[in-house]
């Protein structure tokens, strides 16, 4: 468990602000919530357990998602119809995910997060971003979008990410979206999803609201900068860089998890 907010040091607040600045830029740049930075940073630097880190991360994602989607709206890169369809499934999924968060063992959550990161990294290497493509809405596409929203919502509530790391590559790979449209639509879906998941997590005591506010409000400051860079940079380069980052984070978390498991096994014999 993390240090209580009443005894949090200046160093702790500096860490929270730094996490927010990085997560906000990532949110705008890639259309994700920034949970891939927030969760490992909270567990690594502030001794949050995986459950509390996931819940706090989800709450912190709300402000930069709102600011980021405004930036993409200004560039005409939000598919409102696809976004609203995704939201239907995502809200239901977020409730399921936040409920499961309180039921599963922490070690299971850690391994789920690692596998999740690896899957996302692979999908980013496979995606071929385009600035001209868009999602065509049909009856079949609508059903697929609802299913995608449901899965995204569950993972969002369970792991503490906004779901953009699933939505962005999936919208590009399976639905033919452009990279900017995928990012803008992802952030739109993220807003109600994260709010719903946060309500569920708060009721179960899985959110540090002060830490979430510090990260989220700081992240909102750099979110628009990320959007601006996303428009300027080559989309393929951005995907490769982020995929490499996720592989690093997954490897780092796997090492820590294995080390913790070995230490736990040796403890009774000590």
CSV table of C-alpha atoms in Angstrom, one decimal:
chain,number,residue,atom,x,y,z
A,1,UNK,CA,0.0,0.0,0.0
A,2,UNK,CA,1.2,3.5,-0.8
A,3,UNK,CA,2.2,6.1,1.8
A,4,UNK,CA,-1.0,7.8,3.2
A,5,UNK,CA,-1.7,11.1,1.4
A,6,UNK,CA,-1.4,13.0,4.8
A,7,UNK,CA,2.3,11.9,5.1
A,8,UNK,CA,3.2,12.2,1.4
A,9,UNK,CA,6.6,13.9,1.0
A,10,UNK,CA,7.6,16.7,-1.5
A,11,UNK,CA,9.5,14.0,-3.4
A,12,UNK,CA,6.2,12.0,-3.8
A,13,UNK,CA,4.4,15.1,-5.2
A,14,UNK,CA,7.2,15.7,-7.6
A,15,UNK,CA,6.9,12.1,-8.8
A,16,UNK,CA,3.2,12.4,-9.2
A,17,UNK,CA,3.5,15.6,-11.3
A,18,UNK,CA,6.2,14.1,-13.4
A,19,UNK,CA,4.0,11.0,-14.1
A,20,UNK,CA,1.2,13.4,-15.1
A,21,UNK,CA,3.4,15.4,-17.5
A,22,UNK,CA,4.5,12.2,-19.3
A,23,UNK,CA,1.1,10.5,-19.2
A,24,UNK,CA,-0.6,13.6,-20.6
A,25,UNK,CA,1.7,13.9,-23.6
A,26,UNK,CA,1.3,10.2,-24.3
A,27,UNK,CA,-2.5,10.5,-24.0
A,28,UNK,CA,-2.6,13.2,-26.7
A,29,UNK,CA,0.2,11.7,-28.9
A,30,UNK,CA,-1.1,8.2,-29.2
A,31,UNK,CA,-4.8,8.5,-28.2
A,32,UNK,CA,-4.3,6.4,-25.0
A,33,UNK,CA,-5.0,7.2,-21.4
A,34,UNK,CA,-1.5,7.0,-20.2
A,35,UNK,CA,-2.1,4.1,-17.9
A,36,UNK,CA,0.9,2.3,-19.3
A,37,UNK,CA,3.0,4.9,-17.7
A,38,UNK,CA,0.9,5.6,-14.6
A,39,UNK,CA,0.5,2.1,-13.3
A,40,UNK,CA,4.1,1.0,-13.4
A,41,UNK,CA,5.3,4.4,-12.1
A,42,UNK,CA,2.9,4.2,-9.1
A,43,UNK,CA,4.0,0.7,-8.3
A,44,UNK,CA,7.7,1.3,-8.9
A,45,UNK,CA,8.2,4.8,-7.4
A,46,UNK,CA,5.4,5.2,-4.8
A,47,UNK,CA,4.9,1.6,-3.6
A,48,UNK,CA,1.2,1.4,-4.7
A,49,UNK,CA,0.0,-2.2,-5.0
A,50,UNK,CA,-1.3,-3.2,-8.4
A,51,UNK,CA,-5.0,-2.9,-7.5
A,52,UNK,CA,-4.7,0.7,-6.1
A,53,UNK,CA,-2.4,1.7,-8.9
A,54,UNK,CA,-4.9,0.5,-11.5
A,55,UNK,CA,-7.8,2.3,-9.8
A,56,UNK,CA,-5.9,5.5,-9.3
A,57,UNK,CA,-4.6,5.4,-12.9
A,58,UNK,CA,-8.1,5.1,-14.3
A,59,UNK,CA,-9.3,8.2,-12.4
A,60,UNK,CA,-6.2,10.2,-13.4
A,61,UNK,CA,-6.9,9.5,-17.1
A,62,UNK,CA,-10.1,11.5,-17.2
A,63,UNK,CA,-8.7,15.1,-17.4
A,64,UNK,CA,-6.2,14.5,-20.2
A,65,UNK,CA,-8.7,12.4,-22.2
A,66,UNK,CA,-11.1,15.4,-22.1
A,67,UNK,CA,-8.5,17.9,-23.2
A,68,UNK,CA,-7.1,15.5,-25.8
A,69,UNK,CA,-10.4,14.8,-27.5
A,70,UNK,CA,-11.0,18.5,-27.8
A,71,UNK,CA,-7.7,18.7,-29.7
A,72,UNK,CA,-8.7,16.0,-32.1
A,73,UNK,CA,-12.1,17.5,-32.6
A,74,UNK,CA,-10.4,20.7,-33.7
A,75,UNK,CA,-8.5,18.7,-36.4
A,76,UNK,CA,-11.7,16.9,-37.5
A,77,UNK,CA,-10.3,13.5,-36.4
A,78,UNK,CA,-13.2,12.1,-34.3
A,79,UNK,CA,-15.7,9.5,-35.6
A,80,UNK,CA,-18.7,10.4,-33.5
A,81,UNK,CA,-20.9,7.5,-34.7
A,82,UNK,CA,-18.3,4.8,-34.1
A,83,UNK,CA,-17.4,6.4,-30.8
A,84,UNK,CA,-20.9,6.4,-29.5
A,85,UNK,CA,-21.3,2.7,-30.5
A,86,UNK,CA,-18.1,1.8,-28.8
A,87,UNK,CA,-19.2,3.7,-25.6
A,88,UNK,CA,-22.3,1.4,-25.3
A,89,UNK,CA,-20.1,-1.7,-24.8
A,90,UNK,CA,-17.3,0.1,-23.0
A,91,UNK,CA,-19.5,1.4,-20.2
A,92,UNK,CA,-20.9,-2.1,-19.4
A,93,UNK,CA,-17.3,-3.5,-19.7
A,94,UNK,CA,-15.9,-0.9,-17.3
A,95,UNK,CA,-18.4,-2.0,-14.5
A,96,UNK,CA,-17.4,-5.6,-15.1
A,97,UNK,CA,-13.7,-4.8,-15.0
A,98,UNK,CA,-13.9,-2.7,-11.8
A,99,UNK,CA,-15.9,-5.5,-10.1
A,100,UNK,CA,-13.3,-8.1,-11.1
A,101,UNK,CA,-10.5,-5.8,-9.9
A,102,UNK,CA,-11.6,-6.5,-6.3
A,103,UNK,CA,-11.9,-10.2,-6.9
A,104,UNK,CA,-8.7,-11.3,-8.5
A,105,UNK,CA,-5.4,-11.9,-6.6
A,106,UNK,CA,-2.7,-9.1,-7.1
A,107,UNK,CA,-0.2,-11.5,-8.7
A,108,UNK,CA,-2.8,-12.4,-11.3
A,109,UNK,CA,-3.4,-8.7,-12.0
A,110,UNK,CA,0.4,-8.2,-12.5
A,111,UNK,CA,0.7,-11.0,-15.0
A,112,UNK,CA,-2.4,-9.9,-16.8
A,113,UNK,CA,-0.9,-6.4,-17.1
A,114,UNK,CA,2.4,-7.9,-18.5
A,115,UNK,CA,0.6,-10.0,-21.1
A,116,UNK,CA,-1.6,-7.1,-22.0
A,117,UNK,CA,1.4,-4.9,-22.7
A,118,UNK,CA,3.0,-7.6,-24.9
A,119,UNK,CA,-0.1,-8.0,-26.9
A,120,UNK,CA,-0.5,-4.3,-27.5
A,121,UNK,CA,3.2,-3.9,-28.5
A,122,UNK,CA,2.8,-6.6,-31.1
A,123,UNK,CA,-0.4,-5.0,-32.5
A,124,UNK,CA,1.4,-1.7,-32.8
A,125,UNK,CA,4.2,-3.3,-34.9
A,126,UNK,CA,1.6,-4.8,-37.2
A,127,UNK,CA,-0.5,-1.7,-37.7
A,128,UNK,CA,0.1,0.3,-40.8
A,129,UNK,CA,-1.3,3.8,-40.0
A,130,UNK,CA,-2.9,5.9,-42.7
A,131,UNK,CA,-4.1,9.5,-42.8
A,132,UNK,CA,-6.8,8.9,-45.4
A,133,UNK,CA,-8.8,5.9,-44.2
A,134,UNK,CA,-12.0,6.0,-42.1
A,135,UNK,CA,-14.4,3.5,-40.5
A,136,UNK,CA,-17.5,2.6,-42.6
A,137,UNK,CA,-20.5,1.9,-40.3
A,138,UNK,CA,-22.6,-1.1,-41.3
A,139,UNK,CA,-24.8,-3.5,-39.2
A,140,UNK,CA,-21.9,-5.9,-38.8
A,141,UNK,CA,-19.4,-3.2,-38.1
A,142,UNK,CA,-21.7,-1.8,-35.4
A,143,UNK,CA,-22.0,-5.2,-33.6
A,144,UNK,CA,-18.2,-5.6,-33.8
A,145,UNK,CA,-17.7,-2.1,-32.3
A,146,UNK,CA,-20.0,-2.9,-29.4
A,147,UNK,CA,-18.0,-6.1,-28.7
A,148,UNK,CA,-14.7,-4.2,-29.0
A,149,UNK,CA,-16.1,-1.6,-26.6
A,150,UNK,CA,-17.1,-4.3,-24.1
A,151,UNK,CA,-13.6,-5.9,-24.1
A,152,UNK,CA,-12.0,-2.5,-23.9
A,153,UNK,CA,-14.2,-1.5,-20.9
A,154,UNK,CA,-13.4,-4.6,-19.0
A,155,UNK,CA,-9.7,-4.2,-19.5
A,156,UNK,CA,-9.9,-0.5,-18.7
A,157,UNK,CA,-11.6,-1.2,-15.3
A,158,UNK,CA,-9.4,-4.2,-14.5
A,159,UNK,CA,-5.9,-3.0,-15.5
A,160,UNK,CA,-6.2,0.8,-15.0
A,161,UNK,CA,-5.7,1.9,-18.6
A,162,UNK,CA,-8.1,4.0,-20.6
A,163,UNK,CA,-8.4,1.4,-23.3
A,164,UNK,CA,-6.8,3.4,-26.1
A,165,UNK,CA,-4.0,0.9,-26.4
A,166,UNK,CA,-6.6,-1.6,-27.5
A,167,UNK,CA,-8.9,0.8,-29.4
A,168,UNK,CA,-6.3,2.6,-31.5
A,169,UNK,CA,-4.5,-0.4,-33.1
A,170,UNK,CA,-7.8,-2.4,-33.4
A,171,UNK,CA,-9.6,0.4,-35.2
A,172,UNK,CA,-6.7,0.7,-37.6
A,173,UNK,CA,-6.2,-3.0,-38.1
A,174,UNK,CA,-9.7,-4.4,-38.2
A,175,UNK,CA,-11.9,-1.4,-39.0
A,176,UNK,CA,-9.7,0.5,-41.5
A,177,UNK,CA,-9.5,3.8,-39.5
A,178,UNK,CA,-6.8,6.4,-40.1
A,179,UNK,CA,-4.3,6.8,-37.2
A,180,UNK,CA,-5.6,10.3,-36.2
A,181,UNK,CA,-9.3,9.2,-36.4
A,182,UNK,CA,-8.5,6.1,-34.3
A,183,UNK,CA,-6.7,8.3,-31.7
A,184,UNK,CA,-9.4,10.9,-31.5
A,185,UNK,CA,-12.3,8.4,-31.3
A,186,UNK,CA,-10.4,6.4,-28.7
A,187,UNK,CA,-10.1,9.4,-26.4
A,188,UNK,CA,-13.9,10.1,-26.9
A,189,UNK,CA,-14.7,6.6,-25.8
A,190,UNK,CA,-12.3,6.8,-22.9
A,191,UNK,CA,-14.1,9.6,-21.1
A,192,UNK,CA,-17.3,7.8,-20.1
A,193,UNK,CA,-15.4,4.5,-19.7
A,194,UNK,CA,-13.0,5.9,-17.2
A,195,UNK,CA,-15.6,7.8,-15.3
A,196,UNK,CA,-17.8,4.7,-15.0
A,197,UNK,CA,-14.8,2.5,-13.9
A,198,UNK,CA,-13.7,5.2,-11.4
A,199,UNK,CA,-17.1,5.3,-9.7
A,200,UNK,CA,-17.0,1.5,-9.3
A,201,UNK,CA,-13.4,1.6,-8.0
A,202,UNK,CA,-14.1,4.4,-5.6
A,203,UNK,CA,-16.9,2.5,-4.0
A,204,UNK,CA,-14.5,-0.4,-3.4
A,205,UNK,CA,-11.7,1.8,-2.0
A,206,UNK,CA,-9.4,1.2,-5.0
A,207,UNK,CA,-8.6,4.9,-5.8
A,208,UNK,CA,-6.2,7.4,-4.2
A,209,UNK,CA,-8.2,10.5,-5.2
A,210,UNK,CA,-5.5,13.0,-4.3
A,211,UNK,CA,-2.8,11.2,-6.3
A,212,UNK,CA,-5.2,10.8,-9.2
A,213,UNK,CA,-6.0,14.6,-9.1
A,214,UNK,CA,-2.3,15.5,-9.1
A,215,UNK,CA,-1.5,13.3,-12.0
A,216,UNK,CA,-4.7,14.0,-14.0
A,217,UNK,CA,-4.7,17.8,-13.8
A,218,UNK,CA,-0.9,17.9,-14.6
A,219,UNK,CA,-1.5,15.5,-17.5
A,220,UNK,CA,-4.1,17.8,-19.0
A,221,UNK,CA,-1.4,20.5,-19.4
A,222,UNK,CA,0.6,18.3,-21.9
A,223,UNK,CA,-2.2,16.5,-23.6
A,224,UNK,CA,-2.7,19.1,-26.4
A,225,UNK,CA,1.1,19.1,-27.0
A,226,UNK,CA,0.8,15.4,-27.6
A,227,UNK,CA,-2.0,16.0,-30.1
A,228,UNK,CA,0.0,18.6,-32.0
A,229,UNK,CA,3.0,16.2,-32.2
A,230,UNK,CA,0.8,13.4,-33.4
A,231,UNK,CA,-0.4,15.5,-36.4
A,232,UNK,CA,3.2,16.4,-37.3
A,233,UNK,CA,5.1,13.1,-36.8
A,234,UNK,CA,5.2,10.2,-39.2
A,235,UNK,CA,2.5,7.8,-37.8
A,236,UNK,CA,4.6,4.7,-38.4
A,237,UNK,CA,7.5,6.1,-36.4
A,238,UNK,CA,5.2,6.9,-33.5
A,239,UNK,CA,3.8,3.4,-33.4
A,240,UNK,CA,7.2,1.8,-33.5
A,241,UNK,CA,8.5,3.9,-30.7
A,242,UNK,CA,5.5,3.3,-28.5
A,243,UNK,CA,5.7,-0.5,-29.2
A,244,UNK,CA,9.3,-0.6,-28.2
A,245,UNK,CA,8.4,1.3,-25.0
A,246,UNK,CA,5.7,-1.2,-24.1
A,247,UNK,CA,8.1,-4.1,-24.6
A,248,UNK,CA,10.5,-2.4,-22.2
A,249,UNK,CA,7.8,-1.9,-19.6
A,250,UNK,CA,6.5,-5.5,-20.0
A,251,UNK,CA,10.0,-6.9,-19.5
A,252,UNK,CA,10.6,-4.7,-16.5
A,253,UNK,CA,7.4,-5.7,-14.8
A,254,UNK,CA,7.9,-9.4,-15.6
A,255,UNK,CA,11.4,-9.3,-13.9
A,256,UNK,CA,9.9,-7.6,-10.8
A,257,UNK,CA,7.0,-10.1,-10.7
A,258,UNK,CA,9.2,-13.2,-11.0
A,259,UNK,CA,11.5,-11.8,-8.3
A,260,UNK,CA,8.6,-11.1,-6.0
A,261,UNK,CA,7.2,-14.6,-6.5
A,262,UNK,CA,10.6,-16.2,-5.8
A,263,UNK,CA,11.0,-14.1,-2.6
A,264,UNK,CA,7.5,-15.2,-1.5
A,265,UNK,CA,8.3,-18.9,-2.0
A,266,UNK,CA,11.5,-18.5,0.0
A,267,UNK,CA,9.9,-16.6,2.9
A,268,UNK,CA,8.4,-19.6,4.8
A,269,UNK,CA,11.8,-21.4,4.8
A,270,UNK,CA,13.6,-18.4,6.2
